[in-house]
CSV table of C-alpha atoms in Angstrom, one decimal:
chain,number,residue,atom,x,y,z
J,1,UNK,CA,-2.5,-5.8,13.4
J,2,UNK,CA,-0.2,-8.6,14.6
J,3,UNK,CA,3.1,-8.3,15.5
J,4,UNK,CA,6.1,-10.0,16.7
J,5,UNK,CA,5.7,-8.7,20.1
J,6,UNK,CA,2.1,-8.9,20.4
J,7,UNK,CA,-0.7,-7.7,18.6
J,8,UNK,CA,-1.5,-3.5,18.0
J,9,UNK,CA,-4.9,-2.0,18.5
J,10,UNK,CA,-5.3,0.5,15.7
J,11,UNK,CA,-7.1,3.0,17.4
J,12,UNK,CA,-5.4,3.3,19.7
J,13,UNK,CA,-1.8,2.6,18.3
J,14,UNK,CA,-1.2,0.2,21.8
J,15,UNK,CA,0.5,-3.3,22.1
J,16,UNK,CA,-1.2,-5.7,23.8
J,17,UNK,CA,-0.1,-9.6,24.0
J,18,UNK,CA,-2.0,-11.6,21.6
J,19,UNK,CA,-4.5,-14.0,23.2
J,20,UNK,CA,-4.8,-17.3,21.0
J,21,UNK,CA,-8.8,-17.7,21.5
J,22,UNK,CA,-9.1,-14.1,19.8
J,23,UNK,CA,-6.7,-13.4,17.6
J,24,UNK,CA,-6.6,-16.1,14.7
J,25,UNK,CA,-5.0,-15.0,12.0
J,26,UNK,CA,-1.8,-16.2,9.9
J,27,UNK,CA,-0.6,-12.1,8.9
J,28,UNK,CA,1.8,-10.3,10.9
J,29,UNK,CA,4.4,-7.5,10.5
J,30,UNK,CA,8.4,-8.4,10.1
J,31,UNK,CA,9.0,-5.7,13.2
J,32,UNK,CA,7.5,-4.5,15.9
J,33,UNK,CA,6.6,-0.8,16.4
J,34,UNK,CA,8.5,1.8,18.4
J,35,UNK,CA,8.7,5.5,18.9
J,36,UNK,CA,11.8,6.4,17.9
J,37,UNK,CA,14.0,9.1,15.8
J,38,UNK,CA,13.9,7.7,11.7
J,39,UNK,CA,16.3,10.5,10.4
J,40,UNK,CA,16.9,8.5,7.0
J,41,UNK,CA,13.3,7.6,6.6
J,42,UNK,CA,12.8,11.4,6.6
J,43,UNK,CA,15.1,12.4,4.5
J,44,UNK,CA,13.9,10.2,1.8
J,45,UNK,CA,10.8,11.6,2.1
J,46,UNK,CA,11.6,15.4,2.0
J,47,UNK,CA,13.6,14.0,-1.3
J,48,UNK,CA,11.2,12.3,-2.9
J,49,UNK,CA,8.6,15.5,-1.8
J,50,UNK,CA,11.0,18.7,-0.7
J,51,UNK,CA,11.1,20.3,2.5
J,52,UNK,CA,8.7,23.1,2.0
J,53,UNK,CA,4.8,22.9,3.0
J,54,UNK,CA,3.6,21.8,-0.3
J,55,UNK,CA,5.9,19.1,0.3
J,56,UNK,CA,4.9,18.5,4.0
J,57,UNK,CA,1.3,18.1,2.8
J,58,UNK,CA,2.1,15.7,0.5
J,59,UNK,CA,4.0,13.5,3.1
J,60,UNK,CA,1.1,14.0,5.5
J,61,UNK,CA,-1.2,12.7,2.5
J,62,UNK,CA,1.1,10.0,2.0
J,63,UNK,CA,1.2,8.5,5.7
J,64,UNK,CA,-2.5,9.3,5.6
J,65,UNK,CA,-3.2,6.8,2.3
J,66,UNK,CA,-0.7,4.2,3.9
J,67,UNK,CA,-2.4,4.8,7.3
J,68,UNK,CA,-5.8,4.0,5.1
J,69,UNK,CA,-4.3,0.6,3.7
J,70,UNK,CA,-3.1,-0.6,7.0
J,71,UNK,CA,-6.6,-0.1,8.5
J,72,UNK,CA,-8.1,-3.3,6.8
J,73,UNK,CA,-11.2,-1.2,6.2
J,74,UNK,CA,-11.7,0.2,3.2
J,75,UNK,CA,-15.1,0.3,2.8
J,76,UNK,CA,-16.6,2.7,0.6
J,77,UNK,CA,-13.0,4.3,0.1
J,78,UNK,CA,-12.1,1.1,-1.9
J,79,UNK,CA,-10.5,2.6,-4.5
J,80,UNK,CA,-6.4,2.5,-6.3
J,81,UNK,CA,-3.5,4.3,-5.4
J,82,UNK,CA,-0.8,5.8,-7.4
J,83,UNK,CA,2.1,6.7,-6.3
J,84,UNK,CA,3.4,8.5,-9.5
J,85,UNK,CA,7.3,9.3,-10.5
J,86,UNK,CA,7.7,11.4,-13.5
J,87,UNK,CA,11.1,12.3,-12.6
J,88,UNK,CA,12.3,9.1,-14.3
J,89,UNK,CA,14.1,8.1,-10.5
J,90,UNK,CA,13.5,5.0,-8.2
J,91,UNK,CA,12.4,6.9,-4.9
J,92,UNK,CA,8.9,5.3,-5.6
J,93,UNK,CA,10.5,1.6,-5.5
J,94,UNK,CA,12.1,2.6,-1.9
J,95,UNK,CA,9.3,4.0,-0.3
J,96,UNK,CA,6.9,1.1,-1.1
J,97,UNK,CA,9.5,-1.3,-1.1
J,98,UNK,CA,10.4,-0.3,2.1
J,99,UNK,CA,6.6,-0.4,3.3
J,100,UNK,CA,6.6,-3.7,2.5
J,101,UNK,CA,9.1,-5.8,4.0
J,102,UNK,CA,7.8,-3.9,7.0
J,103,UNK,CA,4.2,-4.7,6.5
J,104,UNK,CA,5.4,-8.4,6.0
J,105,UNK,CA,2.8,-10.9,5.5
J,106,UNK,CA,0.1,-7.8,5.1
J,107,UNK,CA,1.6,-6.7,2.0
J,108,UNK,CA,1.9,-8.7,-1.4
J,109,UNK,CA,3.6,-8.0,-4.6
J,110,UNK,CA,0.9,-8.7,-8.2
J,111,UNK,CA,3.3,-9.3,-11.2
J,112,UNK,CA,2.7,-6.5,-13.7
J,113,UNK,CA,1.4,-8.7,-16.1
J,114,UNK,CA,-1.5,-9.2,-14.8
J,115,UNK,CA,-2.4,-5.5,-15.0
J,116,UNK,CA,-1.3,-5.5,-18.5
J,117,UNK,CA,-4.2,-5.2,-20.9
J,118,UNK,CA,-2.4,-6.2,-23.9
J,119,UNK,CA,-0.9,-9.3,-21.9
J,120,UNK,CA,-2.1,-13.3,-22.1
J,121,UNK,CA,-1.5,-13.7,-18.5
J,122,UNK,CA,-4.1,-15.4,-16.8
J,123,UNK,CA,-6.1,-14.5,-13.8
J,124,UNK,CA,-5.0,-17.3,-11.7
J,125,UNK,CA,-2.0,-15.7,-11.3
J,126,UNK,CA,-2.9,-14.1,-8.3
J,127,UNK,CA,-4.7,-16.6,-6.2
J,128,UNK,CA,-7.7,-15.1,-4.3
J,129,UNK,CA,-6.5,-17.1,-0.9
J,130,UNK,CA,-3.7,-15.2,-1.5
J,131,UNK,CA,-5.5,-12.3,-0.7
J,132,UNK,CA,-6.9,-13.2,2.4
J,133,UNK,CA,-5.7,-10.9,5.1
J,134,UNK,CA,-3.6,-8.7,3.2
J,135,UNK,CA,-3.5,-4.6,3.8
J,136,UNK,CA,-1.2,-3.6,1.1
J,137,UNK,CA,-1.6,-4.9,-2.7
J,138,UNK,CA,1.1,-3.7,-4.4
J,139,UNK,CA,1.7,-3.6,-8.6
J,140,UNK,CA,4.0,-1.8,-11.0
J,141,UNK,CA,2.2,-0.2,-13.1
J,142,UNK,CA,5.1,0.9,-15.7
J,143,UNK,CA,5.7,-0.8,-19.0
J,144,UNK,CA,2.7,-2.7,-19.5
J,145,UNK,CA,2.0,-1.6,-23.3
J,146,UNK,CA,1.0,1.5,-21.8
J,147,UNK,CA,-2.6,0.5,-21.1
J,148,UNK,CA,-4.0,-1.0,-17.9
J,149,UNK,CA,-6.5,-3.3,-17.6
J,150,UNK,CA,-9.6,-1.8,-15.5
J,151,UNK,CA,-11.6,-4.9,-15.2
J,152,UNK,CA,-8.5,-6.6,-13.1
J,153,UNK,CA,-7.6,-3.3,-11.4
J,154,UNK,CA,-11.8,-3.7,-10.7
J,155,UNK,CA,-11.2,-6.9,-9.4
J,156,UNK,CA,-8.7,-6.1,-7.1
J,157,UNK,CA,-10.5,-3.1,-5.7
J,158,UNK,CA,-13.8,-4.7,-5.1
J,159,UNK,CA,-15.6,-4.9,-2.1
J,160,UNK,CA,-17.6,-7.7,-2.8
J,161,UNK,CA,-16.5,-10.7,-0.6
J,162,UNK,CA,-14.1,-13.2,-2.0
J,163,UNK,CA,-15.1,-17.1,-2.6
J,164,UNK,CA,-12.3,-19.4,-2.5
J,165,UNK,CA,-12.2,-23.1,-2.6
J,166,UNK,CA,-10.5,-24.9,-0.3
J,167,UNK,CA,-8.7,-28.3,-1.2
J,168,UNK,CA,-11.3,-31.2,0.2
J,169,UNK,CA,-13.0,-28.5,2.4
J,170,UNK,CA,-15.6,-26.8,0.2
J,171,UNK,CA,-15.6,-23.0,-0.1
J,172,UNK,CA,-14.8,-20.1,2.3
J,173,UNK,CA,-15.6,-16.8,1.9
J,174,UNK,CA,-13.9,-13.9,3.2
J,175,UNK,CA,-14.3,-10.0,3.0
J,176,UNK,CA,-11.4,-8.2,1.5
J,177,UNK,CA,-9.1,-6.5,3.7
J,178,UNK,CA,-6.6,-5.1,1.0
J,179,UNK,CA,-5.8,-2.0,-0.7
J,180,UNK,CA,-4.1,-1.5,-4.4
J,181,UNK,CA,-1.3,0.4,-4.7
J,182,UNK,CA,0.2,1.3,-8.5
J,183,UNK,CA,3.6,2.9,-9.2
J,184,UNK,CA,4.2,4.5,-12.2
J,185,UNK,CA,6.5,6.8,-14.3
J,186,UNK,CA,3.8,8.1,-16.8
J,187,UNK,CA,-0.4,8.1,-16.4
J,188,UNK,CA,-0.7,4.8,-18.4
J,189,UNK,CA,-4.3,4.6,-20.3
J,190,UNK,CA,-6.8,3.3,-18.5
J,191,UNK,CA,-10.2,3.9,-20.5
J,192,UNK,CA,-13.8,1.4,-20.6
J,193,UNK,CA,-16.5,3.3,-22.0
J,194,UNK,CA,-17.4,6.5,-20.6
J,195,UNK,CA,-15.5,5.8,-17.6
J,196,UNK,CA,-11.8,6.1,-16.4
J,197,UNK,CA,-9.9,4.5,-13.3
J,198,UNK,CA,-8.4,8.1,-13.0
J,199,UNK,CA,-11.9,9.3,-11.8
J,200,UNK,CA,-11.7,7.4,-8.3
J,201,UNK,CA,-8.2,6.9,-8.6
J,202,UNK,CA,-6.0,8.6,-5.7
J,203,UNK,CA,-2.6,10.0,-7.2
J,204,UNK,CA,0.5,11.2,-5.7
J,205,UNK,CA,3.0,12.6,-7.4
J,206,UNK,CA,7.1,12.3,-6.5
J,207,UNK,CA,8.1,16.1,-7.1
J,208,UNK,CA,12.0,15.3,-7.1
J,209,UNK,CA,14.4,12.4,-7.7
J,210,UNK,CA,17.5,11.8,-5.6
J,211,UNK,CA,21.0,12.4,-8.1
J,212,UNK,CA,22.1,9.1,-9.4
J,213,UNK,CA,24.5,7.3,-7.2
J,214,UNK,CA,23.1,9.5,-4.1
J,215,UNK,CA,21.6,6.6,-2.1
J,216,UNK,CA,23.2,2.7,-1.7
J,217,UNK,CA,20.8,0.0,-3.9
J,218,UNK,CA,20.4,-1.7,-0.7
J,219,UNK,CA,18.7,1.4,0.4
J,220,UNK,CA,15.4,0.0,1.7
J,221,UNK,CA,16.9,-2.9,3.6
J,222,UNK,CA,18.9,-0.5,5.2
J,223,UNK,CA,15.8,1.7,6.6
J,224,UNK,CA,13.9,-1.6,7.9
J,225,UNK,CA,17.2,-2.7,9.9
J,226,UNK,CA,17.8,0.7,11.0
J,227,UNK,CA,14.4,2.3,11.5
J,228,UNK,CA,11.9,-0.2,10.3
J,229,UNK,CA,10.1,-0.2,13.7
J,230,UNK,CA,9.9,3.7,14.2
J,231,UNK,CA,8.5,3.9,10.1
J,232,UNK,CA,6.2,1.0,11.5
J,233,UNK,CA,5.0,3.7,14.2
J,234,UNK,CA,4.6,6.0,11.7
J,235,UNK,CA,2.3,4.1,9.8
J,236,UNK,CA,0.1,3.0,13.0
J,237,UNK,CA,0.1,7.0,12.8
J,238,UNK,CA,-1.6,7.5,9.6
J,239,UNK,CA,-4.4,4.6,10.6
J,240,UNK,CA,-5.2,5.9,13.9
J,241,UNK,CA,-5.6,9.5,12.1
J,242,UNK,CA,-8.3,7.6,10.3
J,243,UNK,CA,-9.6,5.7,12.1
J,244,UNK,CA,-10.4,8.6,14.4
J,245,UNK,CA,-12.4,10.2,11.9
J,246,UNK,CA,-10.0,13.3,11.2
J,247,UNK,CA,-9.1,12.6,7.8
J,248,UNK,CA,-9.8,10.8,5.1
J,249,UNK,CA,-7.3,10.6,1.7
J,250,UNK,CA,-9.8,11.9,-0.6
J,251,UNK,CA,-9.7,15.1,-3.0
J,252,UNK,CA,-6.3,14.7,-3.8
């Protein structure tokens, strides 16, 4: 993963200077990682999941699904992610949001529209080239008409490789690198056939919203200014814990 400072082996979670014959790529993160104390970052999350172990399990799940989408490797595990918010709050919009203006260029934002099964928007929308690169696809999932359309959602989770044509230089194909990420307040309908997107879907419920008028709208920009290259740490966390073999977010 490329950095500011240099580019970050994975596996290892190390910085090492990029080397221009090697690393070609266009991506890289808006910080650079450090270990360091991220008190607010923490607190959010013990809000949004509480402080007890049920909650610590679902923050360990949650840094273990991030830590899966900033791998660039999905394989097999290609499948959606729902970060789900029934409490009717916005901790769901911070935690992602703040995710991606760290990410950077690794992360982009699908208007809901295209998701929306009821909606005329066209495909083109999202550009494949667009994709190209990306770790972390992310779409709002709530107030669509309250069904989703699984063919796009499909699309978006393939891991077929991706042809895209190129102005005046043919086509290029490229293997997908991203993950899809939906937030939600309510399980919108998502039915084709016999099947469901629910069945390989990966869901993650908020279990508490923050009072109203507890945290500054600015909230998110706040944590990347202030602790955006310790949360980056903490997500080079999650994808070594995979990477490694010891987990996998599955069966949850």
């Amino acid at each position: 993963m490329c950095t500011p400072a240099g580019v970050v082996d994975l596996t290892t979670g190390r910085l090492r200077k990029a080397d221009p014959q090697r690393d070609l790529h266009s991506r890289a993160t808006s910080v650079t990682p450090h270990r360091m104390e991220t008190p607010r970052w923490r607190t959010l999350l013990t809000d949004s999941f509480r402080e007890d172990a049920d909650g610590q399990k679902s923050i360990d799940y949650l840094q273990l699904m991030l830590g899966h989408s900033v791998t660039g490797e999905a394989g097999t595990l290609r499948f959606p992610f729902l970060l789900l918010d029934e409490t009717g709050g916005v901790d769901r919009s911070v935690l992602l949001d703040t995710v991606i203006r760290i990410l950077g260029d690794y992360a982009y934002v699908v208007p809901p529209a295209f998701l929306d099964a009821r909606s005329f928007c066209s495909e083109h929308v999202v550009e494949p080239s667009e994709l190209h690169g990306r770790r972390l696809i992310v779409c709002e999932a709530s107030g669509v008409g309250g069904r989703l359309d699984e063919r796009r959602i499909r699309l978006l989770c393939s891991d077929e490789p991706i042809k895209v044509r190129q102005a005046s230089q043919g086509y290029c194909t490229f293997a997908p690198t991203h993950q899809l990420w939906l937030t939600g307040d309510r399980r919108s309908e998502v039915f084709l056939g016999k099947h469901t997107v629910w069945r390989r879907m990966r869901i993650l419920p908020i279990a508490q919203t923050a009072p109203k008028g507890y945290r500054p709208d600015n909230l998110a920009s706040e944590l990347v200014r202030e602790e955006g290259p310790g949360i980056l740490q903490w997500l080079i966390e999650g994808a070594r814990r995979v990477l490694e073999g010891r987990e996998q977010p599955v069966g949850q």
